[in-house]
Short mmCIF file of C-alpha atoms in Angstrom, two decimals:
data_model
loop_
_atom_site.label_atom_id
_atom_site.label_comp_id
_atom_site.label_asym_id
_atom_site.label_seq_id
_atom_site.Cartn_x
_atom_site.Cartn_y
_atom_site.Cartn_z
CA MET I 182 76.69 -24.43 14.58
CA ASP I 183 77.58 -20.85 14.45
CA LEU I 184 75.48 -18.00 12.87
CA GLN I 185 77.15 -18.13 9.61
CA ASP I 186 76.22 -21.85 9.20
CA VAL I 187 72.65 -21.18 10.01
CA GLN I 188 72.48 -18.39 7.39
CA SER I 189 74.03 -20.73 4.84
CA TRP I 190 71.50 -23.43 5.61
CA LEU I 191 68.63 -21.09 5.34
CA ASN I 192 69.82 -19.87 1.92
CA ASP I 193 70.07 -23.44 0.74
CA VAL I 194 66.53 -24.16 1.83
CA LEU I 195 64.99 -21.03 0.28
CA ARG I 196 67.01 -21.59 -2.99
CA GLU I 197 65.56 -25.23 -3.25
CA ALA I 198 62.03 -24.02 -2.31
CA SER I 199 62.39 -21.39 -5.15
CA VAL I 200 63.40 -24.01 -7.59
CA GLN I 201 60.49 -26.29 -6.57
CA PHE I 202 58.08 -23.42 -6.82
CA HIS I 203 59.17 -22.46 -10.37
CA LYS I 204 58.41 -25.98 -11.43
CA VAL I 205 54.74 -25.51 -10.58
CA PRO I 206 52.77 -24.54 -13.76
CA GLY I 207 51.67 -20.79 -13.70
CA SER I 208 54.15 -19.86 -10.94
CA ALA I 209 55.80 -17.34 -13.14
CA ILE I 210 52.38 -15.61 -13.83
CA PHE I 211 51.61 -15.62 -10.15
CA LEU I 212 54.93 -13.96 -9.17
CA ARG I 213 54.65 -11.45 -11.88
CA TYR I 214 51.05 -10.52 -10.57
CA VAL I 215 52.18 -10.12 -6.97
CA LYS I 216 55.17 -7.96 -7.98
CA SER I 217 53.15 -5.59 -10.18
CA SER I 218 50.31 -5.59 -7.60
CA TYR I 219 52.52 -4.61 -4.69
CA GLN I 220 54.43 -1.99 -6.62
CA ASN I 221 51.21 -0.30 -7.77
CA ASP I 222 48.89 -0.86 -4.73
CA PRO I 223 50.29 -2.51 -1.62
CA VAL I 224 47.09 -2.01 0.28
CA ARG I 225 45.16 -4.17 -2.19
CA SER I 226 47.80 -6.87 -1.95
CA ALA I 227 47.21 -6.95 1.91
CA VAL I 228 43.47 -7.10 1.46
CA GLU I 229 43.82 -9.94 -1.03
CA LEU I 230 45.99 -11.83 1.32
CA PHE I 231 43.58 -11.28 4.15
CA LEU I 232 40.63 -12.63 2.03
CA VAL I 233 42.68 -15.69 1.01
CA LEU I 234 43.58 -16.50 4.71
CA PHE I 235 39.84 -15.95 5.67
CA ALA I 236 38.77 -18.40 2.86
CA ILE I 237 41.18 -21.01 3.96
CA ARG I 238 40.10 -20.66 7.61
CA TYR I 239 36.34 -20.68 6.61
CA LEU I 240 36.79 -23.90 4.59
CA ALA I 241 38.81 -25.60 7.21
CA ALA I 242 36.41 -24.76 10.00
CA PRO I 243 34.21 -27.56 11.33
CA ALA I 244 30.41 -27.59 10.46
CA TYR I 245 28.17 -25.86 13.13
CA SER I 246 24.38 -25.30 13.31
CA THR I 247 22.76 -21.93 13.86
CA GLN I 248 19.74 -23.47 15.20
CA LYS I 249 19.20 -23.19 18.95
CA LYS I 250 19.30 -26.76 20.34
CA SER I 251 16.60 -27.71 22.78
CA TYR I 252 17.03 -30.79 25.10
CA VAL I 253 14.53 -32.49 27.20
CA THR I 254 15.73 -32.54 30.83
CA LEU I 255 15.38 -35.97 32.25
CA SER I 256 15.25 -36.97 35.89
CA GLU I 257 18.25 -38.14 37.79
CA GLU I 258 16.81 -41.60 38.02
CA ALA I 259 16.91 -42.00 34.14
CA CYS I 260 20.45 -40.55 34.01
CA HIS I 261 21.81 -43.10 36.72
CA LEU I 262 20.23 -46.16 35.29
CA SER I 263 22.84 -48.72 34.13
CA SER I 264 20.78 -50.63 31.55
CA GLY I 265 20.37 -49.19 28.10
CA ILE I 266 16.87 -50.56 27.78
CA ASP I 267 15.72 -49.13 31.11
CA VAL I 268 17.21 -45.73 30.19
CA LEU I 269 15.16 -45.76 26.96
CA LEU I 270 12.02 -46.83 28.50
CA THR I 271 12.19 -44.36 31.32
CA SER I 272 13.09 -41.57 28.91
CA LEU I 273 10.23 -42.26 26.59
CA LYS I 274 7.84 -42.30 29.55
CA GLU I 275 9.02 -38.98 30.84
CA VAL I 276 8.84 -37.51 27.32
CA ASP I 277 5.32 -38.73 26.88
CA GLU I 278 4.37 -36.95 30.27
CA LEU I 279 5.92 -33.73 29.16
CA VAL I 280 3.97 -33.93 25.86
CA ASP I 281 0.80 -34.42 27.67
CA GLU I 282 1.53 -31.65 30.01
CA TRP I 283 2.31 -29.15 27.11
CA THR I 284 -0.32 -26.70 26.07
CA PRO I 285 0.15 -25.00 22.68
CA GLU I 286 -0.55 -21.32 22.29
CA PRO I 287 -3.98 -20.59 20.52
CA LEU I 288 -3.73 -19.59 16.84
CA VAL I 289 -6.27 -16.84 17.34
CA ALA I 290 -7.38 -14.76 20.31
CA PRO I 291 -10.31 -16.00 22.40
CA GLN I 292 -13.67 -14.48 21.21
CA THR I 293 -15.15 -11.72 23.34
CA THR I 294 -18.72 -11.85 24.69
CA PHE I 295 -19.83 -9.50 22.00
CA GLU I 296 -18.20 -11.58 19.21
CA GLU I 297 -19.86 -14.83 20.58
CA ALA I 298 -23.23 -13.23 20.67
CA GLU I 299 -22.79 -11.90 17.12
CA ASN I 300 -21.70 -15.40 15.77
CA GLU I 301 -24.69 -16.98 17.41
CA LYS I 302 -27.07 -14.63 15.44
CA ARG I 303 -25.14 -14.81 12.29
CA PRO I 304 -27.52 -15.61 9.42
CA VAL I 305 -26.78 -18.49 7.01
CA ILE I 306 -27.78 -18.21 3.34
CA VAL I 307 -29.04 -21.49 1.76
CA GLY I 308 -28.63 -21.82 -1.96
CA PRO I 309 -27.45 -19.20 -4.49
CA THR I 310 -26.93 -15.50 -3.32
CA GLY I 311 -29.36 -13.13 -4.97
CA PRO I 312 -31.39 -9.91 -4.29
CA LYS I 313 -33.71 -12.13 -2.42
CA SER I 314 -32.00 -14.81 -0.49
CA LYS I 315 -33.16 -17.81 1.50
CA LEU I 316 -31.93 -18.26 4.98
CA SER I 317 -31.27 -21.46 6.91
CA ASN I 318 -34.41 -20.79 9.05
CA GLY I 319 -36.59 -20.84 5.91
CA ARG I 320 -37.18 -17.15 5.65
CA THR I 321 -36.53 -15.14 2.53
CA VAL I 322 -35.01 -11.71 2.94
CA ALA I 323 -33.96 -8.78 0.88
CA ASN I 324 -30.30 -9.08 0.49
CA LEU I 325 -28.49 -5.69 0.83
CA ALA I 326 -25.26 -7.26 2.22
CA SER I 327 -23.52 -8.51 -0.92
CA TYR I 328 -21.74 -6.84 -3.83
CA ASN I 329 -24.26 -8.10 -6.39
CA PHE I 330 -24.84 -4.57 -7.54
CA TYR I 331 -26.10 -5.45 -11.06
CA ASN I 332 -27.63 -8.85 -10.17
CA LEU I 333 -25.06 -10.58 -12.39
CA VAL I 334 -25.07 -13.69 -9.96
CA SER I 335 -28.31 -14.81 -11.48
CA ASN I 336 -27.55 -13.97 -15.10
CA GLU I 337 -28.30 -17.01 -17.12
CA THR I 338 -26.15 -15.88 -20.06
CA LEU I 339 -23.02 -15.75 -17.78
CA LYS I 340 -23.90 -18.95 -16.26
CA GLU I 341 -24.12 -20.76 -19.65
CA LYS I 342 -20.82 -19.19 -20.77
CA ALA I 343 -19.06 -20.09 -17.63
CA ILE I 344 -20.19 -23.85 -17.95
CA GLN I 345 -18.93 -23.87 -21.55
CA VAL I 346 -15.43 -22.55 -20.42
CA LEU I 347 -15.43 -24.88 -17.51
CA ARG I 348 -15.82 -27.95 -19.73
CA THR I 349 -13.23 -26.69 -22.30
CA TYR I 350 -10.45 -25.56 -19.80
CA GLY I 351 -11.21 -27.33 -16.62
CA VAL I 352 -11.38 -25.89 -13.11
CA GLY I 353 -8.07 -24.06 -13.16
CA PRO I 354 -4.48 -24.03 -14.65
CA CYS I 355 -2.88 -25.13 -11.32
CA SER I 356 0.25 -23.22 -12.17
CA PRO I 357 1.64 -19.70 -11.90
CA PRO I 358 1.18 -17.59 -15.21
CA GLY I 359 5.00 -17.49 -15.80
CA PHE I 360 5.18 -21.33 -15.88
CA TYR I 361 2.47 -22.89 -17.77
CA GLY I 362 -0.57 -21.09 -16.19
CA THR I 363 -1.12 -18.60 -18.85
CA GLN I 364 -3.97 -19.46 -21.24
CA ASP I 365 -5.51 -17.57 -24.19
CA VAL I 366 -8.40 -16.46 -22.07
CA HIS I 367 -6.04 -14.59 -19.79
CA ILE I 368 -4.45 -12.78 -22.55
CA LYS I 369 -7.89 -11.82 -23.85
CA THR I 370 -9.04 -10.52 -20.55
CA GLU I 371 -5.94 -8.43 -20.18
CA ALA I 372 -6.49 -6.90 -23.49
CA ASP I 373 -10.25 -6.28 -22.85
CA ILE I 374 -9.42 -4.44 -19.64
CA ALA I 375 -6.63 -2.32 -21.24
CA ALA I 376 -9.01 -1.44 -24.07
CA HIS I 377 -11.99 -0.75 -21.64
CA LEU I 378 -9.72 1.68 -19.54
CA GLY I 379 -7.68 3.10 -22.47
CA THR I 380 -4.36 1.96 -21.20
CA PRO I 381 -1.45 0.48 -23.17
CA ALA I 382 -1.23 -2.75 -21.20
CA CYS I 383 -2.87 -4.70 -18.24
CA ILE I 384 -1.92 -7.71 -16.08
CA VAL I 385 -4.34 -9.98 -14.38
CA TYR I 386 -3.92 -11.60 -10.88
CA ALA I 387 -5.58 -14.49 -9.37
CA GLN I 388 -6.62 -12.81 -6.17
CA ALA I 389 -8.33 -9.45 -5.78
CA PHE I 390 -7.03 -8.74 -2.25
CA SER I 391 -3.41 -9.57 -2.89
CA THR I 392 -3.26 -7.55 -6.13
CA ILE I 393 -2.62 -4.04 -4.62
CA SER I 394 -0.38 -5.42 -1.92
CA SER I 395 1.90 -7.13 -4.67
CA VAL I 396 1.85 -4.07 -6.93
CA ILE I 397 3.02 -1.84 -4.16
CA SER I 398 5.84 -4.15 -2.93
CA ALA I 399 6.96 -4.78 -6.58
CA PHE I 400 7.77 -1.04 -7.16
CA SER I 401 8.33 0.40 -3.75
CA LYS I 402 11.34 -0.84 -1.69
CA ARG I 403 13.25 0.10 1.47
CA GLY I 404 14.28 3.68 1.36
CA ASP I 405 11.52 4.71 -1.07
CA ILE I 406 8.92 7.10 -0.09
CA ILE I 407 5.13 6.51 0.07
CA VAL I 408 2.58 9.14 0.69
CA ALA I 409 -0.87 7.57 1.53
CA ASP I 410 -4.28 8.58 2.67
CA ARG I 411 -4.91 7.66 6.26
CA ALA I 412 -8.09 5.94 5.34
CA VAL I 413 -6.86 3.45 2.82
CA ASN I 414 -8.09 0.00 3.10
CA TYR I 415 -6.45 -3.02 4.69
CA ALA I 416 -4.94 -4.54 1.56
CA ILE I 417 -3.13 -1.19 0.86
CA ARG I 418 -1.83 -1.10 4.28
CA LYS I 419 -0.41 -4.60 4.00
CA GLY I 420 1.26 -3.79 0.74
CA ILE I 421 2.83 -0.61 2.40
CA GLN I 422 3.99 -2.83 5.37
CA ILE I 423 5.52 -5.42 3.00
CA SER I 424 7.39 -2.89 1.06
CA ARG I 425 9.30 -1.55 4.14
CA SER I 426 9.15 1.86 2.33
CA THR I 427 9.20 5.12 4.35
CA ILE I 428 5.56 6.13 4.88
CA ARG I 429 4.11 9.56 5.22
CA TRP I 430 0.35 9.79 5.86
CA TYR I 431 -1.96 12.71 5.03
CA GLU I 432 -5.53 13.49 6.48
CA HIS I 433 -8.17 11.61 4.77
CA ASN I 434 -9.11 13.27 1.38
CA ASP I 435 -7.55 16.54 2.48
CA LEU I 436 -5.68 17.88 -0.48
CA GLN I 437 -4.18 20.77 1.42
CA ASP I 438 -2.70 18.41 3.81
CA LEU I 439 -1.49 16.11 0.88
CA GLN I 440 0.31 19.21 -0.63
CA ARG I 441 1.93 20.05 2.74
CA VAL I 442 3.30 16.46 3.14
CA LEU I 443 4.46 16.38 -0.44
CA GLU I 444 6.34 19.70 0.06
CA ARG I 445 7.91 18.37 3.29
CA VAL I 446 9.05 15.20 1.53
CA VAL I 447 10.60 17.17 -1.28
CA THR I 448 12.47 19.44 1.23
CA GLU I 449 13.75 16.57 3.25
CA GLN I 450 15.01 14.75 0.26
CA ALA I 451 16.59 17.74 -1.48
CA LYS I 452 20.12 16.82 -0.28
CA LYS I 453 19.57 13.04 -0.34
CA PRO I 454 20.03 10.45 -3.04
CA LEU I 455 17.19 10.21 -5.47
CA THR I 456 14.54 7.75 -4.37
CA ARG I 457 11.28 6.46 -5.86
CA ARG I 458 8.19 8.40 -4.59
CA PHE I 459 4.49 7.25 -4.72
CA ILE I 460 1.15 8.64 -3.97
CA ILE I 461 -1.32 5.84 -2.90
CA THR I 462 -5.00 6.42 -2.59
CA GLU I 463 -8.41 4.96 -3.48
CA GLY I 464 -11.00 6.07 -6.19
CA LEU I 465 -13.93 5.19 -3.88
CA PHE I 466 -12.79 4.51 -0.28
CA GLU I 467 -13.70 1.25 1.07
CA ASN I 468 -14.02 2.37 4.73
CA VAL I 469 -15.64 5.76 4.17
CA GLY I 470 -17.28 5.52 0.75
CA ASP I 471 -16.32 9.09 -0.51
CA MET I 472 -14.54 9.92 -3.76
CA ILE I 473 -11.19 11.64 -4.45
CA ASP I 474 -10.45 14.68 -6.61
CA LEU I 475 -8.28 12.78 -9.24
CA PRO I 476 -7.25 15.68 -11.45
CA LYS I 477 -5.80 17.67 -8.51
CA ILE I 478 -3.97 14.68 -7.18
CA ILE I 479 -2.59 14.01 -10.72
CA ALA I 480 -1.45 17.67 -10.80
CA PHE I 481 0.21 17.29 -7.33
CA GLY I 482 2.08 14.21 -8.67
CA ARG I 483 3.46 15.98 -11.67
CA GLN I 484 4.40 19.10 -9.68
CA TYR I 485 6.34 17.28 -6.95
CA LYS I 486 7.51 14.37 -9.07
CA PHE I 487 5.54 11.59 -7.47
CA ARG I 488 4.02 8.46 -9.16
CA LEU I 489 0.54 7.58 -8.57
CA ILE I 490 -0.87 4.24 -7.55
CA LEU I 491 -4.74 4.35 -7.78
CA ASP I 492 -6.74 1.62 -6.21
CA GLU I 493 -10.10 1.38 -7.99
CA THR I 494 -11.28 -1.83 -6.42
CA TRP I 495 -14.66 -0.31 -5.52
CA SER I 496 -14.93 2.34 -8.35
CA PHE I 497 -14.11 0.26 -11.41
CA GLY I 498 -17.24 -1.11 -12.83
CA VAL I 499 -19.28 1.50 -10.71
CA LEU I 500 -18.36 4.96 -11.77
CA GLY I 501 -18.50 6.47 -15.31
CA ARG I 502 -20.99 6.01 -18.00
CA THR I 503 -19.75 2.64 -18.96
CA GLY I 504 -18.20 1.63 -15.60
CA ARG I 505 -14.65 2.46 -16.42
CA GLY I 506 -14.15 3.91 -12.99
CA ILE I 507 -13.21 7.29 -11.55
CA THR I 508 -11.15 8.26 -14.69
CA GLU I 509 -14.16 8.18 -16.88
CA HIS I 510 -16.29 9.76 -14.13
CA GLN I 511 -14.03 12.68 -13.81
CA ASN I 512 -12.93 12.99 -17.48
CA VAL I 513 -9.30 12.07 -16.84
CA ASP I 514 -7.27 10.15 -19.42
CA ALA I 515 -6.39 6.75 -17.73
CA ALA I 516 -2.93 7.10 -19.22
CA GLU I 517 -2.22 9.90 -16.77
CA VAL I 518 -2.39 7.50 -13.93
CA ASP I 519 0.81 5.49 -13.49
CA MET I 520 -0.88 2.37 -12.03
CA ILE I 521 -4.66 1.62 -11.97
CA VAL I 522 -5.38 -1.31 -9.70
CA GLY I 523 -8.84 -2.85 -9.69
CA SER I 524 -10.88 -5.89 -8.70
CA LEU I 525 -12.84 -8.24 -10.94
CA ALA I 526 -14.36 -10.00 -7.91
CA GLY I 527 -16.46 -7.07 -6.33
CA PRO I 528 -18.85 -5.16 -8.66
CA LEU I 529 -18.10 -7.52 -11.57
CA CYS I 530 -18.85 -10.53 -9.54
CA ALA I 531 -16.11 -12.63 -11.32
CA GLY I 532 -12.70 -13.08 -9.55
CA GLY I 533 -9.18 -11.89 -9.43
CA GLY I 534 -7.85 -8.37 -9.86
CA PHE I 535 -5.74 -6.35 -12.47
CA CYS I 536 -3.21 -3.54 -12.80
CA ALA I 537 -3.26 -1.39 -15.81
CA GLY I 538 -0.66 1.02 -16.98
CA SER I 539 2.25 1.28 -19.42
CA ASP I 540 3.99 -1.75 -21.17
CA SER I 541 7.15 -1.30 -18.81
CA ILE I 542 5.04 -1.28 -15.66
CA VAL I 543 2.98 -4.44 -16.66
CA GLU I 544 6.05 -6.37 -17.84
CA HIS I 545 7.94 -5.48 -14.72
CA GLN I 546 5.24 -7.18 -12.52
CA ARG I 547 5.38 -10.33 -14.46
CA ILE I 548 8.79 -11.10 -12.74
CA SER I 549 8.50 -9.02 -9.64
CA ALA I 550 4.94 -9.25 -8.25
CA SER I 551 4.80 -12.01 -5.66
CA ALA I 552 1.08 -12.65 -6.10
CA TYR I 553 1.54 -13.17 -9.86
CA THR I 554 4.74 -15.15 -9.85
CA PHE I 555 4.02 -17.47 -6.97
CA SER I 556 0.18 -17.94 -7.19
CA ALA I 557 -1.73 -20.28 -9.55
CA ALA I 558 -3.22 -18.29 -12.52
CA LEU I 559 -6.90 -17.15 -12.51
CA PRO I 560 -9.35 -19.88 -13.51
CA ALA I 561 -10.35 -19.59 -17.16
CA MET I 562 -13.98 -19.47 -16.07
CA LEU I 563 -13.54 -16.41 -14.10
CA ALA I 564 -11.40 -14.58 -16.68
CA THR I 565 -13.94 -15.21 -19.38
CA THR I 566 -16.73 -14.10 -17.08
CA ALA I 567 -14.86 -10.73 -16.39
CA SER I 568 -14.49 -10.17 -20.25
CA GLU I 569 -18.22 -10.94 -20.77
CA ILE I 570 -19.32 -8.49 -18.04
CA LEU I 571 -17.02 -5.65 -19.36
CA SER I 572 -18.87 -6.20 -22.80
CA MET I 573 -22.12 -6.05 -21.05
CA LEU I 574 -21.26 -2.77 -19.34
CA GLN I 575 -20.30 -1.25 -22.75
CA THR I 576 -23.27 -2.46 -24.62
CA SER I 577 -25.96 -2.14 -21.90
CA PRO I 578 -25.23 0.90 -19.85
CA GLU I 579 -28.78 0.83 -18.48
CA MET I 580 -27.40 -1.77 -15.99
CA LEU I 581 -25.58 1.13 -14.22
CA THR I 582 -28.59 3.54 -14.73
CA THR I 583 -31.01 1.13 -12.85
CA THR I 584 -28.51 0.64 -9.94
CA ARG I 585 -28.07 4.45 -9.70
CA GLU I 586 -31.76 5.04 -9.63
CA ASN I 587 -32.04 2.61 -6.60
CA ILE I 588 -29.11 4.34 -4.91
CA LYS I 589 -31.08 7.62 -5.12
CA THR I 590 -34.20 5.99 -3.63
CA MET I 591 -32.19 4.41 -0.86
CA TRP I 592 -30.38 7.77 -0.14
CA ALA I 593 -33.65 9.65 0.04
CA GLN I 594 -34.82 7.18 2.70
CA LEU I 595 -31.87 7.23 4.91
CA ASP I 596 -29.62 10.18 4.76
CA PRO I 597 -32.04 13.27 4.93
CA ARG I 598 -34.71 11.65 6.91
CA SER I 599 -32.85 10.01 9.60
CA ASP I 600 -32.03 12.15 12.85
CA TRP I 601 -29.25 9.72 13.98
CA VAL I 602 -27.12 8.59 10.92
CA HIS I 603 -25.63 10.25 7.94
CA CYS I 604 -24.19 8.66 4.81
CA THR I 605 -20.43 9.22 4.27
CA SER I 606 -20.54 7.57 0.83
CA SER I 607 -20.44 9.41 -2.39
CA ALA I 608 -23.93 9.90 -4.09
CA ASP I 609 -22.86 7.37 -6.85
CA ASN I 610 -21.60 4.70 -4.61
CA PRO I 611 -23.78 1.66 -4.30
CA ILE I 612 -22.11 0.84 -0.98
CA MET I 613 -23.76 3.17 1.57
CA ILE I 614 -21.75 3.69 4.73
CA LEU I 615 -24.02 5.07 7.54
CA ALA I 616 -22.29 6.39 10.56
CA PHE I 617 -23.72 8.05 13.63
CA LYS I 618 -23.94 11.81 13.64
CA SER I 619 -21.29 13.65 15.82
CA ASP I 620 -23.93 15.27 17.95
CA LEU I 621 -25.56 11.96 18.81
CA ILE I 622 -22.14 10.44 19.73
CA ALA I 623 -21.36 13.44 21.97
CA SER I 624 -24.90 13.54 23.67
CA LYS I 625 -25.05 9.84 24.39
CA LYS I 626 -21.24 9.58 25.03
CA LEU I 627 -20.92 6.64 22.63
CA GLY I 628 -17.51 5.17 22.45
CA VAL I 629 -16.27 2.78 19.61
CA ALA I 630 -17.46 -0.41 21.53
CA ASP I 631 -20.92 1.32 22.17
CA GLN I 632 -21.32 2.30 18.44
CA GLU I 633 -20.45 -1.24 17.29
CA GLN I 634 -22.98 -2.76 19.71
CA LEU I 635 -25.71 -0.46 18.62
CA PHE I 636 -25.03 -1.12 14.97
CA GLN I 637 -25.09 -4.83 15.51
CA GLU I 638 -28.48 -4.40 17.11
CA VAL I 639 -29.61 -2.43 14.15
CA VAL I 640 -28.43 -5.34 11.87
CA ASP I 641 -30.30 -7.90 13.98
CA GLU I 642 -33.50 -5.68 14.08
CA THR I 643 -33.54 -5.16 10.22
CA LEU I 644 -32.93 -8.86 9.70
CA ALA I 645 -35.98 -9.67 11.95
CA ASN I 646 -38.05 -7.43 9.66
CA GLY I 647 -36.79 -9.10 6.38
CA VAL I 648 -33.80 -7.00 5.32
CA LEU I 649 -30.30 -8.29 5.44
CA ILE I 650 -27.52 -5.62 5.94
CA THR I 651 -24.13 -5.67 7.52
CA ARG I 652 -21.80 -3.28 9.32
CA LEU I 653 -18.24 -2.22 9.09
CA LYS I 654 -15.84 -4.49 10.95
CA SER I 655 -12.81 -3.35 12.95
CA MET I 656 -9.77 -3.23 10.82
CA PRO I 657 -6.41 -4.67 12.23
CA ARG I 658 -3.94 -1.87 12.71
CA ALA I 659 -1.24 -1.81 10.09
CA ILE I 660 2.31 -1.45 11.61
CA ASN I 661 5.02 0.21 9.43
CA ALA I 662 8.64 0.22 10.36
CA THR I 663 8.83 3.95 9.99
CA SER I 664 5.39 4.93 11.30
CA LYS I 665 3.69 2.70 13.84
CA ASP I 666 0.67 4.91 14.45
CA VAL I 667 -1.19 6.40 11.43
CA GLY I 668 -3.53 8.44 13.71
CA TRP I 669 -6.69 7.18 12.05
CA GLU I 670 -9.27 4.61 13.49
CA LEU I 671 -12.07 3.02 11.52
CA GLN I 672 -15.44 4.58 12.47
CA PRO I 673 -18.17 2.03 13.20
CA ALA I 674 -20.89 2.24 10.69
CA LEU I 675 -23.67 0.26 8.81
CA LYS I 676 -23.03 -1.02 5.38
CA VAL I 677 -25.88 -1.11 2.90
CA CYS I 678 -25.31 -2.50 -0.61
CA VAL I 679 -27.82 -1.36 -3.19
CA THR I 680 -28.68 -3.73 -6.02
CA SER I 681 -30.59 -3.35 -9.29
CA GLY I 682 -32.22 -6.87 -8.65
CA LEU I 683 -34.91 -5.08 -6.46
CA SER I 684 -37.52 -2.83 -7.64
CA LYS I 685 -37.64 0.76 -6.73
CA LYS I 686 -40.71 0.08 -4.26
CA GLU I 687 -38.74 -2.81 -2.74
CA ILE I 688 -35.60 -0.56 -2.22
CA GLU I 689 -37.90 2.12 -0.64
CA ARG I 690 -39.50 -0.35 1.76
CA ALA I 691 -36.00 -1.67 2.77
CA GLY I 692 -34.87 1.93 3.36
CA ILE I 693 -37.78 2.66 5.56
CA THR I 694 -37.16 -0.68 7.55
CA ILE I 695 -33.51 0.22 8.09
CA ARG I 696 -34.40 3.79 9.11
CA HIS I 697 -37.08 2.60 11.60
CA ALA I 698 -34.74 -0.02 13.11
CA ILE I 699 -32.17 2.72 13.74
CA THR I 700 -34.69 4.88 15.54
CA LYS I 701 -35.87 2.02 17.64
CA ILE I 702 -32.43 0.94 18.81
CA VAL I 703 -31.13 4.46 19.57
CA ASN I 704 -34.23 5.35 21.47
CA LYS I 705 -33.84 2.33 23.63
CA ARG I 706 -30.54 3.56 24.88
CA ARG I 707 -30.89 5.91 27.85
#
């Protein structure tokens, strides 16, 4: 067969293939598309052809597993046995031996000697927690270690109301709010908080700790900018870590350093695509106890185009004439703060948390905040309790007045009269943080571990004298993808929680007991 015959045969084959192809439904449309596509953009046709071939290869490829396969290596004796039963029995025996020899990794790190000694002395409260609590050893002590600032735990009116709600609604809705967990009491509580603060809307979460973490991660994503105080609490740090945003820290409560960081961020982002930017801080700092200057921070946010996320976990229900928080205390319109996050479980002794802001901010969280969409809704009993306490704060402001008088009494006994400690908390904060003075730390060369040991001895000494207090515990270091070292470490300190459930004389005696215990323990150290 010569070349001319081969060409003739190929022409016949192609002609027959063309005839058969044109018989396929839609073939004319396909040919017209290919011709027009190639004439207008041949590169696109090449890319489409590559994608088609890749899809065909992917669908035709055999199935495979991405999991790393792990096999138990058996002995040569088991591998050379001829009988299937013998192989099975030998294999099972060797597998059992390997299981017996395997030691799992511990879930938590082993306790240190200091932690073991602390746990052995840890007091156990029997019965309800109140201003005077009974311990398992039979003693009754003045309880200055709980957040029962207004003695709401023993309020009989709240107890009766909670029992009524419990009998009507049950223990809990057992479902996320977006499914069938939302009840009328939740809607009422959200409206009550929004009205109390003076914001357009509010959303209620089931857990106080996870509220701020979910709010941060719902709005700030990878590539966004967060400027945060170095002393923010652990819940905020976890929210920053979850968000995977770029973090810039500023010195604790240093507004000049805050302005410097904001100016630097604006300069760095001048020629980059627009990103969301947030300032995150606390009203009353959990780890230090001091207060921010909210009007100046709001002014900085407006000047440099940053949104403000304000954590009022420890200032809501504490500051202000009616307990509205730092906005009322510093005469700031709550609507000027983009997001106000607070707790219903601390000073209010109820449960859950909230975020107040504009309608759009609240509605966004209902589908984007993980703690709201994936957690069962707040029990109706706790939601109703929170609403009742808010009403009490508005109608009975003397609750706050009594507590503040006791704070002044305790402050007078501890801060000015002690040669060894000073109070880092704000004068209106019922949580008094007592840290060693810098000259004492320098003169006695006290490291962090030494200070923790001394404060624990003070806690034990005060307990022996009928007063229950606690101390700040070490906070796990938060690691962020863009800033692994925040340059701030929690300073060891005592924590004294003042309550209105004790009289002024009882508070005074407790303060004297604490001061004498500090003096005794410090003088023992040579």
